[in-house]
Structure formats: C-alpha cells, structure tokens
Amino acid sequence: MEELSWGNILARMFIQLGPVWIALIVLFALSITYKRRLGLYGKLFDSTIGMIGFALVMFWVFVGIFGGPLDMLVTHDPLSQVSGMKNKLPGTPMSRAEEGEYAYFLLGGDNLARDVFSRLIKGAWIVVQIAPVATLFAFMVGITLGLPAGYYGGRLDTVLSFLANLILAFPVILLFYLLVTPEIVLTGIPNYMALFLFIFPLVFVGILLNARYYTQPSVRTPLLIGVLGLLGWLYLSLVSTNGAVVATPTYSIPGLPGFLDLFDIDPGILVVFVSVVFVNAPTVFRIVRGLAMDIKTRDYVAAAQTRGEGPWYIMLWEILPNARGPLIVDFCLRIGYTTILLGTLGFFGLGLASESPDWGTTINAGRRLLALYPHAAIAPAVALLTLVLGLNLLADGLREESLRD
Amino acid sequence: MGLFILRRLGVMLLTALCLTFIVFWLTNLYPNLEKLAKTQGNFRMSDEAVASYLDKNGYLQPMPVKFGQWLGVLPGWIHEEDGVTTGRCFSGGTPQEQRPAYCGVLQGDWGYSTVFKDEVGSIVSTRLGLTGKLMFAVMLLMVPMALLVGVLAGMREGSKLDRSLSTFSIASTATPEYVSGVIFIAVFASSAFGLKWFKGSATSAMENATFENFTLPVLTISLYGMGYIARMTRASMTEVMTAQYIRTARLKGVKFSDIVLKHALRNALIAPFTVIMLQFPWLLNGVVIVETLFNYKGFGWLLVQAASNNDIELLLAVSVVSVFVVLVTQLISDIGYVYLNPRIRIA
C-alpha cells in the first residue's frame, strides 16, 4: 500500500469523524428552528461570530464525548506502540495491518510509534472533562466569597481582597511548580485544598435554597436535607480515596468507606484540578465583587431591603441574576483560559502522567523533534488553538447579543 | 497622593512578605527537603543519612527560625561536630572573629544555589539581564503593533477593517505561547516545510542576538500579549470616537486623519497604558514558556531549573524578583492612571 495524499487524509478523517458531523448538524438544525424560544442561547444563532465559535466548541465537545467514554472515533489504541511506525509522516500505511484493523496512521506516528490521530481524540476528552468542571468550581468559590465582599464591604472585603491579590501576585507557573509535584502530593496538601475548595458548591447551593424557601419551613427542610445529602455524598466520594480523605506516609484521616465511594480520582488529576481552581478563583472573586458593588446601589435592591429580605436573599436572588450577563461571558472566556493552563501544565510535564494523551503533554513530547517531525506536536497545538479560539468567539458573540437588549 | 503611595507601599511589603513565606514553607516541607538531600548526596541515602545531612545543614530547625535567618533578622545557624564548625554565614576555614552573625536578604546576602554551586545574587542578575534583553525587544514590537491594530480597528466601529482586525486580536489572545511557538518553529525553522528562515533555538542569541535567532521567541511572546492590548485600545478608541467633541470636530470639517491623530488618540491611550503595565506579570509566564521552548537561558529558564530541583534559596530569590515585578507594575499602573486621568486626580 502506498502513502495517502493530503486530500485523501482529509477525506478519511472527515469520514472517521462522521458521528460528530451528524451530531453537530442535528444540534444546529434544532437550535435554529427553535431559536426564538431559547432565550440568550437562541439569540446566539443571530450572530455569525457566535455561531462559528459555538460550532468549534461543540465540535470538540462531541469529539471528546464520542471518542472518550463511547470509544467511537479512534482508529488505534492511543497507548499501544506499533512497530515500524515511529515518527512516520501523516498518511503512512501500517506495515502489517491485521484483519479489521485500520490500515493507516492518519496523522502519522509519534516518537514512541503511537497513532497521533487517536491520541488527539482521547486528549480532547481529558480537556473537555476537566476544563469546564474546574471553571465551574472556581465560579462557585468566587461567587460565594465575592458576593458578601462586595455587598457588605468593610473589613470582610479588605481581608478577602488582600488574600485574592496575594494569590494573583504569584506567577502562575511558579505556583504550579510548587504545588504540582509528587513531593507535595505526598504531604497531603492537595487533599486539604480539595477539602476546602470543593465544599463551596455545597455552601452555595445550601444558602441559595435556604434563602429562597426560608419562609416555608415545610418545603425547605426536606428539600435541603435531600439536596445537601446528595451533594454531601458526592463531595465525600470526590475527596476520599481508598477510604481516606488525606493519606500520607505518617498519618491518615479516614473518609468515606470504599463501598460507599462512588468514584476515585487519580492523585495526579486531583492536584491539577485543585491548582487550576485555586488559580482561577481569585479572578472570579474580583469580577463578582465589582459587579456586586455596582448592583447593590440599584433601586430593586433598596426595595428588597425595605421589604425586609435577608442579606443572602438579596445577594443570591436579586444581585446574582442581574449579574449573569457578564458572568456567562466570563465563564466562556475562563474555560478557554483553563484549557490554556491545563496545556501549560502538560507542557512542563507537571501533574498528568507522561503517557497521558492530553494536548499539553503531547506538545511537550513532540517539541523535542520539532525540527524534523513537526506533525506530532502540530496536531494537538492546532486542536488546542481551535478550541480556545472557539470559546473566545463564543464569548464575543454572547457579549454582543446580551448587550443588544 | 503621598499618603496613597505610602499605604500602597505598606500593603506591597506585607504581600511580598506573605508570599515569600508561602514559597519558603512549601519548599521546606519534609518530602522536598528529602529530595534535596538525595540530589545533593546520592539517591540511595538511607533515612538516617538524609536526616543527618539535613541536620548538619540547618534544614531541621523550626520554620519561622529558618525564615528569620533567611530574612536576616535572626542570627544564622552554627553547627559543631567533631571539632569542625560549620555555619550558615561562613565557610569552613573562616577564623572565629571574622564570622558574621547575620546573613540574610536584609544584609544583601541572597544565599547559595545548590544546583549551580554559585552565589544566588550573581546568578539571578545575569539571567535577569538576558531576560531584560528579550523583554525589551518584545515591548518594542508588541506595544506599537498593538496600539496600531487597536486604533485602526476602533476608529470606524463595525467597518470591514474593524471586523478583520478584531478577529485577528481574538485569534492572537487564543493562541498560548506554547502553541504559537511550536507552529512558528515547525513552519519557519523545520525541514518539513522547507522554509528555513529562522532558527528554532535562541541559545546563540544570549551572546549575539541576530535577526535570525531572536525573531521567533520575540514574535511568540508578543503575539499572545498583543491581542489583549489591541482589544482594550479598540474599546477605548470606539468610546472616544462617539464623544461630543469628536462630533463637533467632524461638523467643523476637520479631516478624518486629523481627528484621529490630534483629537482622539491622546484620550484613547489612557486605558491601554494601565493594561500594558498590567501585562508585565503575564509576560513573565510567556517568558518562562518561550525560554524553555527556545532554550534561551534567562530568568524563566532559571525559574524552571530552580523549581524542578528544589533549589530553595535560588527559588526564593526568583520568586522575590517576580513578585516584586508584579507589585511594582501594579503600583505604577495605579499611579499612572490617577496621573493621566484628571477626573480621578481631582476627586
């Protein structure tokens, strides 16, 4: 068999990604048909920039979902090494393809003779999984601390702002180098940080519901018990591994026993996750604090105060909904920034295992042979670029549409 | 104004102190010290050997005491064993009367690097000089380009030029340095595309920076920072262009180029000034990535070396310098903003 030409490679990749195209077309057809009933999301389809951005983002989301848990799009195993395929150019046929095996390395082989195309797709799942969830956690922390800081002001604000500025003054890479090392994982510090940072969604949801249904105890009490019980279970499964919350060589703090533990998180992933949340939260805090300070002078806040509403009700049910526009836009931008941070961590070989297919690690592995075989590093670089670009364009489209009314 | 600067300086000092203590604490955790002992001695050291090495070199004292010694407010440790006296502030053979009691940052002694086997002060200043050269070139390219793109995009909002330049700025902010650097090297320096215009390594640029070996690193850093400054400039320019006095000038029949250059530009450049100053800390990130990618042994490269080898005193000096850069640029941007904007200055 001979090598494929570039046109051929693109056509084959197009076919291989078939399920993604179908999902994208269905999503867009449905959204455009019902766009008048879908609020801000529907309005996105009035702006070309926003639509392009959304298409790019959803492309990678579908690639991640189909390629990751559903295991569809990949042509080869992302970790297995195939003899004779080391550093081969895109479109190289496999020397001894067995029956039923895909006969080509569509985007070539890397320096360990693994298929670049399959690694790219598996890597998309890691990014699509971690970046939005980490951003969401950062938002929970930022909102829960930023609202009271902006609303009450005074000493609380001074202390919290000082702490936020303290973290912001740290060069991000230095912080990563200090936090994301195997030695620090041994001391259990990431586990303590996880304990602290992951409690914020619980606090947030608890206060949110309590403030709303405070006057109807018969609704509030069962609701709070149910929701907080479920979230608490998730929280405990998240922070405890092998029945311990913090396990160091010298001591350990017991956590949820193994049979109740829903999922275990790899300590490498946990430390990456925690540090990304830690770096992002102060910026969100500053944004929320600024918005709260601005909105608390409005008339509807004064009206709520006169009605005798509690401070948390005003913060979460009067101020927060009115700050949603800028926050949604910033959420999109921040997912992009988180993706960049994850790539940075991979680029310096911190946190994730060296054979992990995520894009940053792959770029790091490919850059040593950049002058001779650039394809192994360029493929994930272009992937990361398009995803972040898509998120930025999406944020731009959302901003334009939310300013229009 | 004087009181404002004084207060800011106080907060700055407190921040710097807290941050250095955090770095100190993290680098002095026992697993990190163990790693240090093993890299200094050998990797098969027993636990007792590690403990005795650490004790001999003063690493096992309580954390606040060690921090005080590093700062220079507490006397340095002295260790006596088998009649041989070693200490933090002197080397083996120094006679008793010449031994200084204090040696810390306040005395101007930044300590000794365990990786480079040299004084930290001199290492940091050499590397900072090299990074200074890089940053100077970056500023020279980035700031004028960003302002030009921003002003051109913002002078006619919604025009074709505005749309294409804005998309370009968004694309440049979406391209982190490790992506653009990899693409630049692949396209302009590798044999795969055949355009061998530039060099993919900037090691030779440390002594002798030429167009060939310095272009790619400078371009890579500039590109990421440029988009953000350009977008801020555009936003501020569009706001100025809708102001009353611009309309008056247009109605008087002033040429469009004169309106942009003489009336609008000066007011539109206040906001980008603060943004440019606040970009410095961000550039530091870019510097670390680019210096690693292009193998340019400057300050960012030093940070990576110090952090990956847990070279405590070098890492502390590096973080003091970088935190100082961040805080000073914040201060300058605040003062500059107040100074440039009369509405805030008078209020």
Coordinates of N, CA, C and O in Angstrom, one line a residue, chain A residues 109-265:
Chain A
G109 N 2.8 8.9 13.1 CA 3.1 8.3 14.4 C 4.0 9.2 15.2 O 4.7 10.1 14.6
D110 N 4.0 9.1 16.5 CA 4.8 10.0 17.3 C 6.2 9.3 17.6 O 6.4 8.2 17.0
N111 N 7.0 9.9 18.5 CA 8.3 9.3 18.7 C 8.3 8.0 19.4 O 9.3 7.3 19.6
L112 N 7.1 7.6 19.9 CA 7.0 6.2 20.5 C 6.1 5.3 19.7 O 5.6 4.3 20.2
A113 N 6.0 5.7 18.4 CA 5.2 4.9 17.4 C 3.8 4.7 17.8 O 3.2 3.6 17.6
R114 N 3.2 5.7 18.4 CA 1.7 5.7 18.7 C 1.0 6.5 17.7 O 1.5 7.5 17.1
D115 N -0.3 6.2 17.5 CA -1.1 7.0 16.5 C -1.5 8.3 17.0 O -2.2 8.5 18.0
V116 N -1.0 9.4 16.2 CA -1.3 10.8 16.7 C -2.8 11.1 16.6 O -3.3 11.8 17.5
F117 N -3.5 10.6 15.6 CA -4.9 10.9 15.5 C -5.7 10.4 16.7 O -6.5 11.1 17.3
S118 N -5.4 9.2 17.0 CA -6.2 8.6 18.2 C -5.9 9.3 19.5 O -6.8 9.5 20.3
R119 N -4.6 9.7 19.6 CA -4.2 10.4 20.9 C -4.9 11.7 20.9 O -5.3 12.2 22.0
L120 N -5.0 12.4 19.8 CA -5.6 13.7 19.7 C -7.1 13.6 20.2 O -7.5 14.4 21.0
I121 N -7.8 12.5 19.8 CA -9.2 12.4 20.1 C -9.3 12.0 21.6 O -10.2 12.6 22.3
K122 N -8.5 11.1 22.1 CA -8.5 10.8 23.5 C -8.2 12.0 24.4 O -8.7 12.2 25.5
G123 N -7.2 12.8 23.9 CA -6.8 14.0 24.6 C -8.0 15.0 24.7 O -8.1 15.7 25.7
A124 N -8.8 15.1 23.7 CA -9.9 16.0 23.7 C -10.8 15.7 24.9 O -11.3 16.6 25.5
W125 N -11.0 14.4 25.2 CA -11.9 14.0 26.3 C -11.4 14.6 27.6 O -12.1 15.1 28.4
I126 N -10.0 14.5 27.8 CA -9.5 14.9 29.1 C -9.7 16.4 29.2 O -10.1 16.9 30.3
V127 N -9.5 17.2 28.2 CA -9.7 18.7 28.2 C -11.2 19.0 28.4 O -11.5 19.8 29.3
V128 N -12.0 18.3 27.6 CA -13.5 18.6 27.7 C -14.0 18.3 29.1 O -15.0 18.9 29.6
Q129 N -13.4 17.3 29.7 CA -13.9 16.9 31.1 C -13.4 17.9 32.1 O -14.2 18.4 32.9
I130 N -12.1 18.2 32.1 CA -11.6 18.9 33.3 C -11.9 20.4 33.2 O -12.3 21.0 34.2
A131 N -11.7 21.0 32.0 CA -11.7 22.5 31.9 C -13.1 23.1 32.4 O -13.1 23.9 33.3
P132 N -14.2 22.6 31.9 CA -15.5 23.2 32.3 C -15.8 23.0 33.8 O -16.2 23.9 34.5
V133 N -15.5 21.8 34.3 CA -15.8 21.5 35.7 C -14.9 22.3 36.6 O -15.4 22.9 37.6
A134 N -13.6 22.4 36.3 CA -12.7 23.2 37.1 C -13.2 24.7 37.1 O -13.2 25.4 38.1
T135 N -13.6 25.2 35.9 CA -14.1 26.6 35.9 C -15.3 26.7 36.7 O -15.5 27.8 37.4
L136 N -16.2 25.7 36.7 CA -17.4 25.8 37.5 C -17.1 25.9 39.0 O -17.7 26.7 39.7
F137 N -16.2 25.1 39.4 CA -15.8 25.1 40.8 C -15.2 26.5 41.1 O -15.5 27.1 42.2
A138 N -14.4 27.0 40.3 CA -13.8 28.3 40.5 C -14.9 29.4 40.6 O -14.8 30.3 41.5
F139 N -15.9 29.3 39.8 CA -17.0 30.2 39.9 C -17.8 30.1 41.2 O -18.2 31.1 41.8
M140 N -18.0 28.9 41.6 CA -18.7 28.7 42.9 C -17.9 29.4 44.0 O -18.5 30.1 44.9
V141 N -16.6 29.1 44.1 CA -15.8 29.7 45.1 C -15.8 31.3 45.0 O -16.1 32.0 46.0
G142 N -15.6 31.7 43.8 CA -15.6 33.2 43.5 C -16.9 33.9 43.9 O -16.9 34.9 44.5
I143 N -18.0 33.2 43.5 CA -19.3 33.8 43.8 C -19.6 33.8 45.3 O -20.0 34.8 45.8
T144 N -19.4 32.7 45.9 CA -19.7 32.6 47.3 C -18.9 33.6 48.2 O -19.4 34.1 49.2
L145 N -17.7 33.8 47.8 CA -16.9 34.8 48.6 C -17.0 36.2 48.0 O -16.9 37.2 48.8
G146 N -17.2 36.4 46.7 CA -17.3 37.7 46.1 C -18.5 38.5 46.5 O -18.5 39.7 46.7
L147 N -19.7 37.8 46.5 CA -20.9 38.5 46.8 C -20.9 39.2 48.2 O -21.2 40.4 48.2
P148 N -20.6 38.4 49.3 CA -20.6 39.2 50.5 C -19.5 40.2 50.6 O -19.7 41.3 51.2
A149 N -18.3 40.0 49.9 CA -17.3 41.0 50.0 C -17.8 42.3 49.3 O -17.5 43.4 49.8
G150 N -18.5 42.2 48.2 CA -19.0 43.4 47.5 C -20.2 44.0 48.2 O -20.3 45.2 48.3
Y151 N -21.0 43.1 48.8 CA -22.3 43.6 49.4 C -22.0 44.3 50.7 O -22.5 45.4 51.0
Y152 N -21.3 43.6 51.6 CA -21.0 44.1 52.9 C -19.9 45.2 52.9 O -20.0 46.2 53.6
G153 N -18.9 44.9 52.1 CA -17.7 45.9 52.1 C -17.0 45.8 53.4 O -17.1 44.8 54.1
G154 N -16.3 46.9 53.8 CA -15.7 46.9 55.1 C -14.6 46.0 55.3 O -13.8 45.7 54.4
R155 N -14.4 45.5 56.6 CA -13.3 44.7 56.9 C -13.2 43.4 56.2 O -12.2 42.9 55.7
L156 N -14.4 42.7 56.0 CA -14.5 41.5 55.3 C -13.9 41.6 53.9 O -13.1 40.8 53.5
D157 N -14.3 42.7 53.3 CA -13.9 42.9 51.9 C -12.3 43.1 51.9 O -11.6 42.6 51.0
T158 N -11.8 43.9 52.9 CA -10.4 44.2 52.9 C -9.6 42.9 53.0 O -8.7 42.6 52.3
V159 N -10.1 42.0 53.9 CA -9.3 40.8 54.2 C -9.4 39.9 52.9 O -8.4 39.4 52.4
L160 N -10.6 39.7 52.4 CA -10.8 38.8 51.3 C -10.0 39.3 50.0 O -9.3 38.5 49.3
S161 N -10.1 40.6 49.8 CA -9.4 41.2 48.7 C -7.9 41.0 48.8 O -7.2 40.8 47.8
F162 N -7.4 41.2 50.0 CA -6.0 41.0 50.3 C -5.5 39.6 49.9 O -4.5 39.4 49.2
L163 N -6.3 38.6 50.3 CA -6.0 37.2 50.1 C -6.0 37.0 48.5 O -5.2 36.3 48.0
A164 N -7.1 37.5 47.9 CA -7.2 37.3 46.4 C -6.0 37.9 45.7 O -5.4 37.3 44.8
N165 N -5.6 39.1 46.1 CA -4.5 39.8 45.5 C -3.2 39.0 45.7 O -2.3 39.0 44.9
L166 N -3.1 38.4 46.9 CA -1.9 37.6 47.3 C -1.7 36.5 46.3 O -0.6 36.3 45.7
I167 N -2.8 35.8 46.0 CA -2.7 34.7 45.0 C -2.5 35.2 43.6 O -1.7 34.6 42.9
L168 N -3.1 36.3 43.3 CA -2.9 36.9 41.9 C -1.5 37.4 41.7 O -1.1 37.4 40.6
A169 N -0.8 37.8 42.8 CA 0.5 38.3 42.6 C 1.5 37.2 42.3 O 2.7 37.5 41.9
F170 N 1.1 36.0 42.5 CA 2.0 34.8 42.3 C 2.1 34.6 40.8 O 1.1 34.5 40.2
P171 N 3.3 34.4 40.3 CA 3.4 34.0 38.9 C 2.8 32.6 38.8 O 3.1 31.7 39.6
V172 N 1.9 32.3 37.8 CA 1.1 31.1 37.8 C 2.0 29.9 37.7 O 1.8 28.9 38.3
I173 N 3.1 30.0 36.9 CA 3.9 28.9 36.6 C 4.7 28.5 37.9 O 4.9 27.3 38.2
L174 N 5.1 29.5 38.6 CA 5.8 29.2 39.9 C 4.9 28.5 40.9 O 5.3 27.5 41.5
L175 N 3.7 28.9 40.9 CA 2.7 28.3 41.8 C 2.5 26.8 41.4 O 2.5 25.9 42.2
F176 N 2.4 26.6 40.1 CA 2.2 25.2 39.6 C 3.4 24.4 39.9 O 3.3 23.2 40.4
Y177 N 4.6 25.0 39.8 CA 5.8 24.2 40.1 C 5.9 23.9 41.5 O 6.5 22.9 41.9
L178 N 5.4 24.8 42.4 CA 5.4 24.5 43.8 C 4.4 23.5 44.2 O 4.6 22.7 45.1
L179 N 3.2 23.6 43.6 CA 2.1 22.7 44.1 C 2.0 21.4 43.4 O 1.6 20.4 44.0
V180 N 2.3 21.3 42.1 CA 2.0 20.1 41.3 C 3.3 19.3 41.2 O 3.8 19.1 40.2
T181 N 3.8 18.8 42.4 CA 4.9 17.9 42.3 C 4.6 16.7 43.1 O 3.8 16.7 44.0
P182 N 5.2 15.5 42.8 CA 4.9 14.3 43.6 C 5.2 14.5 45.1 O 4.5 13.9 45.9
E183 N 6.2 15.4 45.4 CA 6.6 15.6 46.8 C 5.4 16.2 47.6 O 5.1 15.9 48.7
I184 N 4.8 17.2 46.9 CA 3.7 17.9 47.6 C 2.5 17.0 47.7 O 1.8 17.0 48.7
V185 N 2.3 16.2 46.7 CA 1.2 15.2 46.8 C 1.4 14.3 48.0 O 0.5 14.0 48.8
L186 N 2.7 13.9 48.3 CA 3.0 13.1 49.5 C 2.6 13.8 50.8 O 2.2 13.1 51.7
T187 N 2.7 15.1 50.9 CA 2.4 15.8 52.1 C 0.9 15.9 52.3 O 0.5 16.3 53.4
G188 N 0.1 15.6 51.3 CA -1.4 15.7 51.5 C -1.9 17.1 51.4 O -3.1 17.3 51.6
I189 N -1.1 18.1 51.0 CA -1.6 19.5 50.8 C -2.7 19.5 49.8 O -3.8 20.2 50.0
P190 N -2.6 18.9 48.6 CA -3.7 19.0 47.6 C -5.0 18.4 48.2 O -6.0 19.0 47.9
N191 N -4.9 17.4 49.1 CA -6.1 16.9 49.6 C -6.8 17.9 50.5 O -8.0 18.0 50.5
Y192 N -6.0 18.6 51.3 CA -6.6 19.6 52.2 C -7.2 20.7 51.4 O -8.3 21.2 51.7
M193 N -6.5 21.1 50.3 CA -7.0 22.2 49.4 C -8.3 21.7 48.8 O -9.3 22.5 48.6
A194 N -8.4 20.4 48.4 CA -9.6 19.8 47.8 C -10.7 19.9 48.8 O -11.8 20.3 48.5
L195 N -10.4 19.5 50.0 CA -11.4 19.5 51.1 C -12.0 20.9 51.2 O -13.2 21.1 51.3
F196 N -11.1 21.9 51.2 CA -11.6 23.3 51.3 C -12.3 23.8 50.1 O -13.4 24.4 50.2
L197 N -11.8 23.6 48.9 CA -12.3 24.2 47.7 C -13.6 23.5 47.3 O -14.5 24.2 46.8
F198 N -13.7 22.2 47.5 CA -14.9 21.5 47.0 C -16.1 21.7 47.9 O -17.2 21.3 47.5
I199 N -15.9 22.3 49.1 CA -17.0 22.5 50.0 C -17.9 23.7 49.5 O -19.1 23.8 49.8
F200 N -17.3 24.5 48.7 CA -18.0 25.8 48.3 C -19.3 25.5 47.5 O -20.3 26.2 47.8
P201 N -19.3 24.6 46.6 CA -20.6 24.3 45.9 C -21.7 23.9 46.9 O -22.9 24.4 46.7
L202 N -21.4 23.1 47.9 CA -22.3 22.8 48.9 C -22.9 24.0 49.7 O -24.1 24.2 49.8
V203 N -21.9 24.8 50.1 CA -22.3 26.1 50.8 C -23.2 26.9 49.9 O -24.2 27.4 50.3
F204 N -22.8 27.0 48.6 CA -23.5 27.9 47.7 C -24.9 27.4 47.5 O -25.9 28.1 47.7
V205 N -25.1 26.1 47.2 CA -26.4 25.6 47.0 C -27.3 25.6 48.3 O -28.5 26.0 48.3
G206 N -26.6 25.3 49.4 CA -27.3 25.4 50.7 C -27.9 26.7 51.0 O -29.1 26.9 51.2
I207 N -27.1 27.8 50.8 CA -27.5 29.1 51.1 C -28.6 29.6 50.1 O -29.6 30.2 50.4
L208 N -28.3 29.2 48.8 CA -29.3 29.5 47.8 C -30.7 29.1 48.1 O -31.6 29.8 48.0
L209 N -30.8 27.8 48.4 CA -32.1 27.2 48.7 C -32.7 27.7 50.0 O -33.9 28.0 50.1
N210 N -31.8 27.8 51.0 CA -32.3 28.3 52.3 C -32.9 29.7 52.2 O -33.9 30.0 52.7
A211 N -32.2 30.6 51.4 CA -32.6 32.0 51.3 C -34.0 32.0 50.6 O -34.8 32.9 50.9
R212 N -34.2 31.1 49.6 CA -35.4 31.2 48.8 C -36.6 30.7 49.6 O -37.7 31.3 49.6
Y213 N -36.4 29.5 50.3 CA -37.6 28.9 51.0 C -37.6 29.1 52.5 O -38.2 28.3 53.2
Y214 N -36.9 30.1 53.0 CA -36.8 30.3 54.4 C -38.1 30.5 55.1 O -38.3 30.0 56.2
T215 N -39.1 31.1 54.3 CA -40.4 31.4 54.9 C -41.3 30.2 54.9 O -42.3 30.2 55.5
Q216 N -40.9 29.1 54.1 CA -41.8 27.9 54.1 C -41.0 26.7 54.6 O -40.5 25.9 53.9
P217 N -40.9 26.6 56.0 CA -40.1 25.5 56.5 C -40.5 24.1 56.1 O -39.7 23.2 56.0
S218 N -41.8 24.0 55.8 CA -42.3 22.6 55.4 C -41.7 22.2 54.1 O -41.5 21.0 53.8
V219 N -41.4 23.2 53.2 CA -40.8 22.8 51.9 C -39.3 22.8 52.1 O -38.6 21.9 51.6
R220 N -38.8 23.8 52.8 CA -37.3 24.0 52.9 C -36.6 22.8 53.5 O -35.6 22.3 52.9
T221 N -37.1 22.3 54.7 CA -36.3 21.3 55.4 C -36.1 20.0 54.6 O -35.0 19.6 54.4
P222 N -37.2 19.4 54.1 CA -37.0 18.2 53.3 C -36.1 18.5 52.0 O -35.2 17.7 51.7
L223 N -36.3 19.6 51.4 CA -35.5 20.0 50.2 C -34.0 20.0 50.5 O -33.2 19.4 49.9
L224 N -33.7 20.8 51.6 CA -32.3 21.0 52.0 C -31.7 19.6 52.4 O -30.6 19.3 52.0
I225 N -32.5 18.8 53.1 CA -31.9 17.5 53.5 C -31.6 16.7 52.3 O -30.5 16.1 52.2
G226 N -32.6 16.6 51.4 CA -32.3 15.8 50.2 C -31.2 16.3 49.3 O -30.2 15.6 49.0
V227 N -31.2 17.6 49.0 CA -30.1 18.1 48.1 C -28.8 18.1 48.8 O -27.8 17.6 48.2
L228 N -28.7 18.6 50.0 CA -27.4 18.6 50.7 C -26.9 17.2 50.9 O -25.7 16.9 50.9
G229 N -27.8 16.2 51.2 CA -27.4 14.9 51.4 C -26.7 14.3 50.2 O -25.6 13.7 50.2
L230 N -27.4 14.5 49.0 CA -26.9 14.0 47.8 C -25.5 14.7 47.5 O -24.5 14.0 47.2
L231 N -25.5 16.0 47.6 CA -24.2 16.7 47.3 C -23.1 16.3 48.3 O -22.0 16.2 47.9
G232 N -23.5 16.1 49.5 CA -22.5 15.7 50.5 C -21.9 14.4 50.2 O -20.7 14.2 50.3
W233 N -22.8 13.5 49.7 CA -22.3 12.2 49.3 C -21.3 12.3 48.2 O -20.2 11.7 48.2
L234 N -21.7 13.1 47.1 CA -20.8 13.4 46.0 C -19.5 14.0 46.5 O -18.4 13.6 46.1
Y235 N -19.6 14.9 47.4 CA -18.4 15.6 47.9 C -17.5 14.6 48.6 O -16.3 14.6 48.4
L236 N -18.1 13.8 49.5 CA -17.2 12.8 50.2 C -16.6 11.8 49.3 O -15.4 11.4 49.4
S237 N -17.3 11.4 48.2 CA -16.7 10.5 47.3 C -15.6 11.1 46.5 O -14.6 10.5 46.1
L238 N -15.8 12.4 46.3 CA -14.8 13.2 45.5 C -13.5 13.3 46.3 O -12.4 13.1 45.7
V239 N -13.6 13.6 47.6 CA -12.4 13.9 48.3 C -11.7 12.6 48.9 O -10.6 12.7 49.2
S240 N -12.5 11.5 49.0 CA -11.9 10.4 49.7 C -11.5 9.3 48.7 O -12.2 9.1 47.7
T241 N -10.3 8.8 48.9 CA -9.7 7.8 48.0 C -9.4 6.6 48.9 O -8.7 6.8 49.9
N242 N -9.8 5.4 48.6 CA -9.5 4.2 49.4 C -9.8 4.4 50.9 O -9.1 4.0 51.7
G243 N -11.0 5.0 51.1 CA -11.4 5.1 52.5 C -10.7 6.1 53.3 O -10.8 6.2 54.5
A244 N -9.9 7.0 52.7 CA -9.2 8.0 53.5 C -9.3 9.4 52.8 O -9.3 9.4 51.5
V245 N -9.5 10.4 53.5 CA -9.6 11.8 52.9 C -8.2 12.3 52.7 O -7.8 12.7 51.6
V246 N -7.3 12.2 53.7 CA -5.9 12.5 53.5 C -5.1 11.3 53.9 O -5.2 10.8 55.0
A247 N -4.2 10.8 53.0 CA -3.4 9.7 53.3 C -1.9 10.1 53.1 O -1.5 10.3 51.9
T248 N -1.1 10.2 54.1 CA 0.3 10.5 54.0 C 1.0 9.3 54.6 O 0.4 8.5 55.3
P249 N 2.3 9.2 54.4 CA 3.0 8.0 55.0 C 2.9 8.0 56.5 O 3.0 6.9 57.1
T250 N 2.8 9.2 57.1 CA 2.8 9.2 58.6 C 1.5 9.1 59.3 O 1.3 8.6 60.3
Y251 N 0.4 9.7 58.6 CA -0.9 9.6 59.3 C -2.0 9.6 58.2 O -1.6 9.9 57.0
S252 N -3.2 9.3 58.5 CA -4.3 9.5 57.6 C -5.6 9.8 58.3 O -5.8 9.4 59.4
I253 N -6.4 10.6 57.6 CA -7.7 10.9 58.1 C -8.7 10.1 57.4 O -8.8 10.1 56.2
P254 N -9.5 9.3 58.1 CA -10.5 8.4 57.5 C -11.6 9.2 56.8 O -12.0 10.2 57.3
G255 N -12.0 8.7 55.6 CA -13.1 9.3 54.9 C -14.2 8.3 54.7 O -14.5 7.4 55.5
L256 N -14.9 8.4 53.5 CA -16.0 7.5 53.2 C -15.4 6.1 53.0 O -14.4 6.0 52.2
P257 N -16.0 5.1 53.6 CA -15.5 3.7 53.3 C -15.7 3.3 51.8 O -16.6 3.9 51.1
G258 N -14.9 2.4 51.4 CA -14.8 2.0 50.0 C -16.1 1.7 49.3 O -16.4 2.1 48.2
F259 N -17.1 1.0 50.0 CA -18.3 0.5 49.3 C -19.3 1.6 49.1 O -20.2 1.5 48.3
L260 N -19.1 2.8 49.8 CA -20.0 3.9 49.6 C -19.4 4.9 48.6 O -20.0 5.8 48.1
D261 N -18.1 4.7 48.3 CA -17.3 5.7 47.5 C -17.7 5.5 46.0 O -17.6 4.4 45.4
L262 N -18.3 6.5 45.4 CA -18.8 6.4 44.0 C -17.6 6.4 43.0 O -17.7 5.6 42.1
F263 N -16.6 7.2 43.2 CA -15.6 7.2 42.2 C -14.3 7.7 42.9 O -14.3 8.4 43.9
D264 N -13.2 7.2 42.4 CA -11.9 7.6 42.9 C -11.2 8.5 41.8 O -11.3 8.2 40.6
I265 N -10.5 9.5 42.3 CA -9.8 10.3 41.4 C -8.3 10.1 41.5 O -7.8 10.1 42.7

